[in-house]
mmCIF file of C-alpha atoms in Angstrom:
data_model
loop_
_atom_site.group_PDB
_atom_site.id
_atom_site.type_symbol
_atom_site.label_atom_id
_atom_site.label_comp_id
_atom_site.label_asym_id
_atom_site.label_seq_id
_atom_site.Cartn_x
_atom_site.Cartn_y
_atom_site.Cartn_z
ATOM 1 C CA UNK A 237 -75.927 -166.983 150.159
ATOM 2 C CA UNK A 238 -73.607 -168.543 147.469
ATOM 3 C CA UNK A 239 -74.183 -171.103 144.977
ATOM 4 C CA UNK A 240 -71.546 -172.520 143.487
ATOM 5 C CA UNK A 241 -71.905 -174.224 140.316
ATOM 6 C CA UNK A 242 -69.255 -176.066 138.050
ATOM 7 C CA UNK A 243 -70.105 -175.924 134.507
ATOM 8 C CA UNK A 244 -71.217 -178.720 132.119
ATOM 9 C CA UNK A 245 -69.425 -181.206 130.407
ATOM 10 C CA UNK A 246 -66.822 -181.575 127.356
ATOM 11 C CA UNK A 247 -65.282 -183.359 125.951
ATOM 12 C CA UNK A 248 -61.929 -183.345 127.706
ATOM 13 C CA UNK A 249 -64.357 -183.764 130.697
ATOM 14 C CA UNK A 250 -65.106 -187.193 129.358
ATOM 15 C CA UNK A 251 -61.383 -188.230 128.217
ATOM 16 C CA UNK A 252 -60.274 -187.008 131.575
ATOM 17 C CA UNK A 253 -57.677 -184.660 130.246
ATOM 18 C CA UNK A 254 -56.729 -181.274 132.313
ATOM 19 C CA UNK A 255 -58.307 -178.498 130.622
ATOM 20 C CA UNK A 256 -56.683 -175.836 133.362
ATOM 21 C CA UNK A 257 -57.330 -172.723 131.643
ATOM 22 C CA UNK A 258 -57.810 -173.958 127.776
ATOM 23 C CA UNK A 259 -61.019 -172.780 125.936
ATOM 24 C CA UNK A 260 -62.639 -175.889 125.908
ATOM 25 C CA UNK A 261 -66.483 -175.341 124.850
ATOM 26 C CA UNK A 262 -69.475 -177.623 126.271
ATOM 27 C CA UNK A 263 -70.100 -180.984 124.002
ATOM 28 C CA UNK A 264 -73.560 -182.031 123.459
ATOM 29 C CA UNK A 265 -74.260 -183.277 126.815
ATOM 30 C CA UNK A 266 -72.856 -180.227 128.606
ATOM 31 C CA UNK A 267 -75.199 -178.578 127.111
ATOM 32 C CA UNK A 268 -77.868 -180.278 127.810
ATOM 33 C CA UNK A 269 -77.324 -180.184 131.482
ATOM 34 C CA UNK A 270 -77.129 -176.546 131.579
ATOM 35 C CA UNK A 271 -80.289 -176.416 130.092
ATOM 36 C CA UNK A 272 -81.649 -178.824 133.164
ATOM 37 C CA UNK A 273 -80.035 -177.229 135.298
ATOM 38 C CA UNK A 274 -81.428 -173.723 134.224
ATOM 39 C CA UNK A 275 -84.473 -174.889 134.071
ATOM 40 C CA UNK A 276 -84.535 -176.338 137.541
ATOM 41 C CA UNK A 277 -82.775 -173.469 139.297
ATOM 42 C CA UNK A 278 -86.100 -171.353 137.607
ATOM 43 C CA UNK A 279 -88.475 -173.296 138.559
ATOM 44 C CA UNK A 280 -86.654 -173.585 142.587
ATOM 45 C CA UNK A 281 -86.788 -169.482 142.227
ATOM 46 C CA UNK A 282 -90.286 -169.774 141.439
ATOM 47 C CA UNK A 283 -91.115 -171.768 144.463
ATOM 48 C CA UNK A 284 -88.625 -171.003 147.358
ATOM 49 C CA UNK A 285 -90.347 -172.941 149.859
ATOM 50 C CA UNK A 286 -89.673 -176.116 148.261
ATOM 51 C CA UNK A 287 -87.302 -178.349 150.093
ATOM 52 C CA UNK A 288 -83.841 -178.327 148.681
ATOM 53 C CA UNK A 289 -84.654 -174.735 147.234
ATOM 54 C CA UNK A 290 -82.606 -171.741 147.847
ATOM 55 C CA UNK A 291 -84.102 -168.777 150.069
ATOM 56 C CA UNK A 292 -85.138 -166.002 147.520
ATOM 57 C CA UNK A 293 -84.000 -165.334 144.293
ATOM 58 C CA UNK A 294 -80.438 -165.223 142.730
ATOM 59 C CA UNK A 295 -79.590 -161.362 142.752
ATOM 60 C CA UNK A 296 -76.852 -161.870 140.081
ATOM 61 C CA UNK A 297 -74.444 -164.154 138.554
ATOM 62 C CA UNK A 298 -70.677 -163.881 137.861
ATOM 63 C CA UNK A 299 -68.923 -166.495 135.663
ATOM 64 C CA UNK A 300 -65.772 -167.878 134.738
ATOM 65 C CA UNK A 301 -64.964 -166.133 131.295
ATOM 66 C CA UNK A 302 -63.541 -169.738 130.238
ATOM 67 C CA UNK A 303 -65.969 -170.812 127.334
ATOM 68 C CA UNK A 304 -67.231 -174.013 129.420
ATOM 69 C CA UNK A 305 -68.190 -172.108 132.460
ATOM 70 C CA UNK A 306 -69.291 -169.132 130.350
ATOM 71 C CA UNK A 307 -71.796 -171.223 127.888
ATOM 72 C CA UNK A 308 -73.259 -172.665 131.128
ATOM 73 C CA UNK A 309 -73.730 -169.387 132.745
ATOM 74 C CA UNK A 310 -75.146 -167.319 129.651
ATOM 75 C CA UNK A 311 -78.045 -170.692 129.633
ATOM 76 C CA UNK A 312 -78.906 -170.418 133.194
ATOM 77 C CA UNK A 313 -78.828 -166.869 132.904
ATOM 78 C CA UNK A 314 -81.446 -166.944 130.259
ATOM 79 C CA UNK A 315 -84.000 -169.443 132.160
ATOM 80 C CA UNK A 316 -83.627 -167.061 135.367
ATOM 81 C CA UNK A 317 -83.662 -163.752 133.691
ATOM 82 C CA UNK A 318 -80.075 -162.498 134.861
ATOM 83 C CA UNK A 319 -76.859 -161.191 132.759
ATOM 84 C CA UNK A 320 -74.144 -163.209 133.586
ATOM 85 C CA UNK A 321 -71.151 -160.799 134.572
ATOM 86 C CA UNK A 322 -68.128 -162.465 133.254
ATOM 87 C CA UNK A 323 -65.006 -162.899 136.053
ATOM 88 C CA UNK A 324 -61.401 -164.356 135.515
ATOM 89 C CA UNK A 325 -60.797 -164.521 138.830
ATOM 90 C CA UNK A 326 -63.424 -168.007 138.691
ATOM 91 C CA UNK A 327 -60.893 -169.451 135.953
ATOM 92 C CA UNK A 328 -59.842 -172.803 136.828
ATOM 93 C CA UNK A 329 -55.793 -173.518 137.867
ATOM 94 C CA UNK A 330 -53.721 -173.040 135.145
ATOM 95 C CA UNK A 331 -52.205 -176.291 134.493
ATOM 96 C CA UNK A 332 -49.208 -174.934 132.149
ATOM 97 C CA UNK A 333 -47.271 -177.412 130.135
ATOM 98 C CA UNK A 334 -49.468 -180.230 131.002
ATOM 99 C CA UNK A 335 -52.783 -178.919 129.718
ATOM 100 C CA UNK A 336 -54.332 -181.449 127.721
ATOM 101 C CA UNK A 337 -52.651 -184.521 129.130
ATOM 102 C CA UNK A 338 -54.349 -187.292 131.170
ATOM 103 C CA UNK A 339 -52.755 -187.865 134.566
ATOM 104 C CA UNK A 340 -51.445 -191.244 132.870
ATOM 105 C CA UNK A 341 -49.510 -189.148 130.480
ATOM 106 C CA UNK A 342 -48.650 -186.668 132.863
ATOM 107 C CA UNK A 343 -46.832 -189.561 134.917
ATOM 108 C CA UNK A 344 -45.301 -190.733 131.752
ATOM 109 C CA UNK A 345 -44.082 -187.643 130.315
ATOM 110 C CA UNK A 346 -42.815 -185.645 133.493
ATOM 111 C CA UNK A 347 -42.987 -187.857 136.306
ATOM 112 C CA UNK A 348 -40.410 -185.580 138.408
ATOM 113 C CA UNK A 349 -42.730 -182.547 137.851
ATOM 114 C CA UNK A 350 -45.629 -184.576 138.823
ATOM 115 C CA UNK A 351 -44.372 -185.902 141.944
ATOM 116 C CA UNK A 352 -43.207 -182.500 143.295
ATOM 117 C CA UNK A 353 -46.262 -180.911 142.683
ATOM 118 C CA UNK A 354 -48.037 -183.520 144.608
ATOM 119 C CA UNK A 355 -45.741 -183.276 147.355
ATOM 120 C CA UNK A 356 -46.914 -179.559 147.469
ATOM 121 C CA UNK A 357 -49.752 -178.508 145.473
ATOM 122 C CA UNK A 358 -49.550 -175.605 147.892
ATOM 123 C CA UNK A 359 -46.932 -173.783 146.390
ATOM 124 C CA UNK A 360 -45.582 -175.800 143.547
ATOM 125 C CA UNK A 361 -47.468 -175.552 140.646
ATOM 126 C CA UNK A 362 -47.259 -177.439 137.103
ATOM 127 C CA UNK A 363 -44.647 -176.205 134.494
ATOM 128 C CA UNK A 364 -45.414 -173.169 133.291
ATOM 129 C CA UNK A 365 -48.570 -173.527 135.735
ATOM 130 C CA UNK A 366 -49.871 -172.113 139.082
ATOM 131 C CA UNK A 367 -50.004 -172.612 142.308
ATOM 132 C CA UNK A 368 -53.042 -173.926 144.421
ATOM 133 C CA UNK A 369 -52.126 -170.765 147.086
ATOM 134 C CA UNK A 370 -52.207 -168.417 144.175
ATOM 135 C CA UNK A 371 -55.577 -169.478 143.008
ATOM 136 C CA UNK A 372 -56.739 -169.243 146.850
ATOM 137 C CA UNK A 373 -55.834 -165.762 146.531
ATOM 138 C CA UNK A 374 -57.309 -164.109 143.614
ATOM 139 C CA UNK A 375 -60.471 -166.014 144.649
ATOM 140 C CA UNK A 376 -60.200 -164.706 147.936
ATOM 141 C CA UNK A 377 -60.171 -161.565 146.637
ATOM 142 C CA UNK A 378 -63.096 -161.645 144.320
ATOM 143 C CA UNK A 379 -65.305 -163.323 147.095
ATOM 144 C CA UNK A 380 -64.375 -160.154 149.396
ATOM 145 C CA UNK A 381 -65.579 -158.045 146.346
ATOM 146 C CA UNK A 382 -68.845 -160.100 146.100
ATOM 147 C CA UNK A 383 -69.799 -159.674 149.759
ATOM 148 C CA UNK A 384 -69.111 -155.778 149.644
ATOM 149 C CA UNK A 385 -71.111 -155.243 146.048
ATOM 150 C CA UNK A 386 -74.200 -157.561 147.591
ATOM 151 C CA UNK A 387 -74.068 -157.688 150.943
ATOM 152 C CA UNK A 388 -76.894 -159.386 151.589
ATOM 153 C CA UNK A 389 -78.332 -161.256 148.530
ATOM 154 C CA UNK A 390 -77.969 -164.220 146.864
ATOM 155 C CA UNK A 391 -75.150 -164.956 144.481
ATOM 156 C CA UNK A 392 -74.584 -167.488 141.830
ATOM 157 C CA UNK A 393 -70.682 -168.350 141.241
ATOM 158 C CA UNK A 394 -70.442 -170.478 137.652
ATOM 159 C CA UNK A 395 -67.276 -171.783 137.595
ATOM 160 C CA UNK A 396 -64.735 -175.056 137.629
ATOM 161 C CA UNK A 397 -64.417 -177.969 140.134
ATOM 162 C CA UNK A 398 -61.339 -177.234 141.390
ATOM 163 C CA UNK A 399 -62.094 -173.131 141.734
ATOM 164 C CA UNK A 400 -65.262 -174.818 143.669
ATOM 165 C CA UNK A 401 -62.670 -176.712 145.674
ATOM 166 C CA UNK A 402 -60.683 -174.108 146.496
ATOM 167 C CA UNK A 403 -63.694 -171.508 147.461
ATOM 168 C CA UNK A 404 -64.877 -173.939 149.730
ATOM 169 C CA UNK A 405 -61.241 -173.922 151.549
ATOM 170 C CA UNK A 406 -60.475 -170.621 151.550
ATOM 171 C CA UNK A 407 -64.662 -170.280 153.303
ATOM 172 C CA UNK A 408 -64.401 -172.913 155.673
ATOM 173 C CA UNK A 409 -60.167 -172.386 156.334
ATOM 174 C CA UNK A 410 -59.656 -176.095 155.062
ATOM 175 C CA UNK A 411 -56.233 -177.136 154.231
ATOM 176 C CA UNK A 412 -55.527 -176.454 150.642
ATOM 177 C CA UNK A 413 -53.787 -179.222 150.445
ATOM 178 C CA UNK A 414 -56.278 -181.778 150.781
ATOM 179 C CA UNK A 415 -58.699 -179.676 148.625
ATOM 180 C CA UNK A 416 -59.298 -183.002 146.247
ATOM 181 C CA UNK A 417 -61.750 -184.327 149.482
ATOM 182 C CA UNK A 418 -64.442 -182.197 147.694
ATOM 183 C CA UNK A 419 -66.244 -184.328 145.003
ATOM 184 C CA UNK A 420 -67.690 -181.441 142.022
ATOM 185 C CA UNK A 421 -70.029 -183.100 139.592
ATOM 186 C CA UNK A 422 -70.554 -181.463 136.245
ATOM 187 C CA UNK A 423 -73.408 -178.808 137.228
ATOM 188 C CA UNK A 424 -73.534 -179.416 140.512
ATOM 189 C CA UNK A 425 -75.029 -177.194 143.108
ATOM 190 C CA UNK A 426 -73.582 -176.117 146.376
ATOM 191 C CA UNK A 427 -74.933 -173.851 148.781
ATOM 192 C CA UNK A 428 -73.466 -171.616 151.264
ATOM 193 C CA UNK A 429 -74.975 -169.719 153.674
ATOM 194 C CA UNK A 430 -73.375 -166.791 155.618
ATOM 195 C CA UNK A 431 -74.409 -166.623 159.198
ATOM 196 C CA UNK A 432 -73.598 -164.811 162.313
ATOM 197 C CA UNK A 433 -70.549 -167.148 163.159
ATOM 198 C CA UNK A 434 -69.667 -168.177 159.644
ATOM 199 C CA UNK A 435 -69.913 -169.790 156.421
ATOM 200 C CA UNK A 436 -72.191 -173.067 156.985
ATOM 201 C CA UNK A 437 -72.643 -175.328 154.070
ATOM 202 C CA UNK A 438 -76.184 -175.902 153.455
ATOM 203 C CA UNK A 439 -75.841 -178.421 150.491
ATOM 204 C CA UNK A 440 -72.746 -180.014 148.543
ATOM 205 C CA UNK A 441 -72.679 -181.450 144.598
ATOM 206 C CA UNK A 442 -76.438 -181.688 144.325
ATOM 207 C CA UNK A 443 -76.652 -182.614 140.555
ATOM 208 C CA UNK A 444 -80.216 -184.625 141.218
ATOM 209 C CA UNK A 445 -81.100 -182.772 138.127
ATOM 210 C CA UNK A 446 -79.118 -184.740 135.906
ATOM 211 C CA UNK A 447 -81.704 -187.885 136.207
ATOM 212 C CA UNK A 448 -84.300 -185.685 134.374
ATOM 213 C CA UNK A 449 -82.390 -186.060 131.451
ATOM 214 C CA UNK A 450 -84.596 -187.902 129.249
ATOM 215 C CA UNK A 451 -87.819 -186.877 130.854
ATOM 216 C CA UNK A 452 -89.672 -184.867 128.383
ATOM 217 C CA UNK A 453 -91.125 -182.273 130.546
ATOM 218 C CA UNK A 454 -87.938 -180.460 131.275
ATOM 219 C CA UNK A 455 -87.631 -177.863 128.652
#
């Protein structure tokens, strides 16, 4: 099994700018939900039969190196007892020149650039930039180097919404190009299971977690 987690909030999260493959840490709040969401992923490991839980525990973790992804991993990694094993290959899509910029600004600033690329995310990619069928490679790759190295355990991926996005396609064989049909909350869960026939997804963005916020019993 898989679980696929994004990491927690910044603050270019909350200004909607592209961080691509910046070093943008966690803010405040990120950090908070990593520590929810560590401490619910422990205390799921510690009961598998509850509903919603995953079957057995998480064998290992591999995480983005990005600092976002990275922070969020090395948290959950404490509450469950694992070392996070860092992996570029979860970085996010490099978003080149326009790293930083809203979509507004994007629009403003290059809007020829912006319009080919979302004729075909495919294989255009942002200036300076790559390409959504470059990403679906190296991620290809590291998922076939997963399923050889634990062939049958379960594996936590801590990484970015659209390296989530694109996992999913690549499992499932769903266009690329409509990859942005996926919604990824900040710390959200998704679960894949690998079965005789295929990938089946067992749940998708489960961030229920994140309405324990303020409840004092968390930590």
């Amino acid at each position: 099994r898989l679980l696929l987690i994004r990491h927690g909030e910044t603050d270019w999260n909350a200004s909607g700018r592209y961080q691509g493959q910046m070093d943008i840490p966690l803010n405040e709040a990120g950090v908070e939900q990593a520590r929810i969401l560590g401490h619910r992923l422990r205390n799921e490991l510690s009961r598998p039969t509850e509903p919603g839980a995953p079957t057995g525990s998480i064998d290992a973790i591999y995480a983005s190196d990005l600092a976002r992804a990275w922070q969020t991993a090395e948290i959950v990694g404490a509450a469950c007892g694992l070392t996070p094993r860092p992996e570029p290959r979860l970085r996010e899509l490099s978003f080149g020149e326009w790293q930083g910029l809203t979509y507004q600004e994007i629009g403003e600033r290059d809007p020829e650039a912006l319009a080919a690329w979302n004729h075909d995310r495919v294989n255009g990619r942002p200036p300076g930039g790559e390409s959504l069928g470059a990403m679906a490679a190296r991620v290809s790759d590291l998922l076939d180097d997963v399923r050889r190295e634990i062939r049958d355990g379960n594996v936590a991926l801590i990484s970015h919404g659209g390296t989530i996005r694109v996992i999913l396609c690549v499992l499932l064989e769903h266009p690329l190009a409509t990859y942005w049909q996926f919604e990824v909350d900040n710390t959200a869960i998704a679960e894949i299971e690998f079965c005789t026939f295929g990938p089946v997804v067992v749940r998708w963005n489960d961030a229920h977690h994140l309405t324990d916020l303020r409840r004092q019993d968390v930590f």
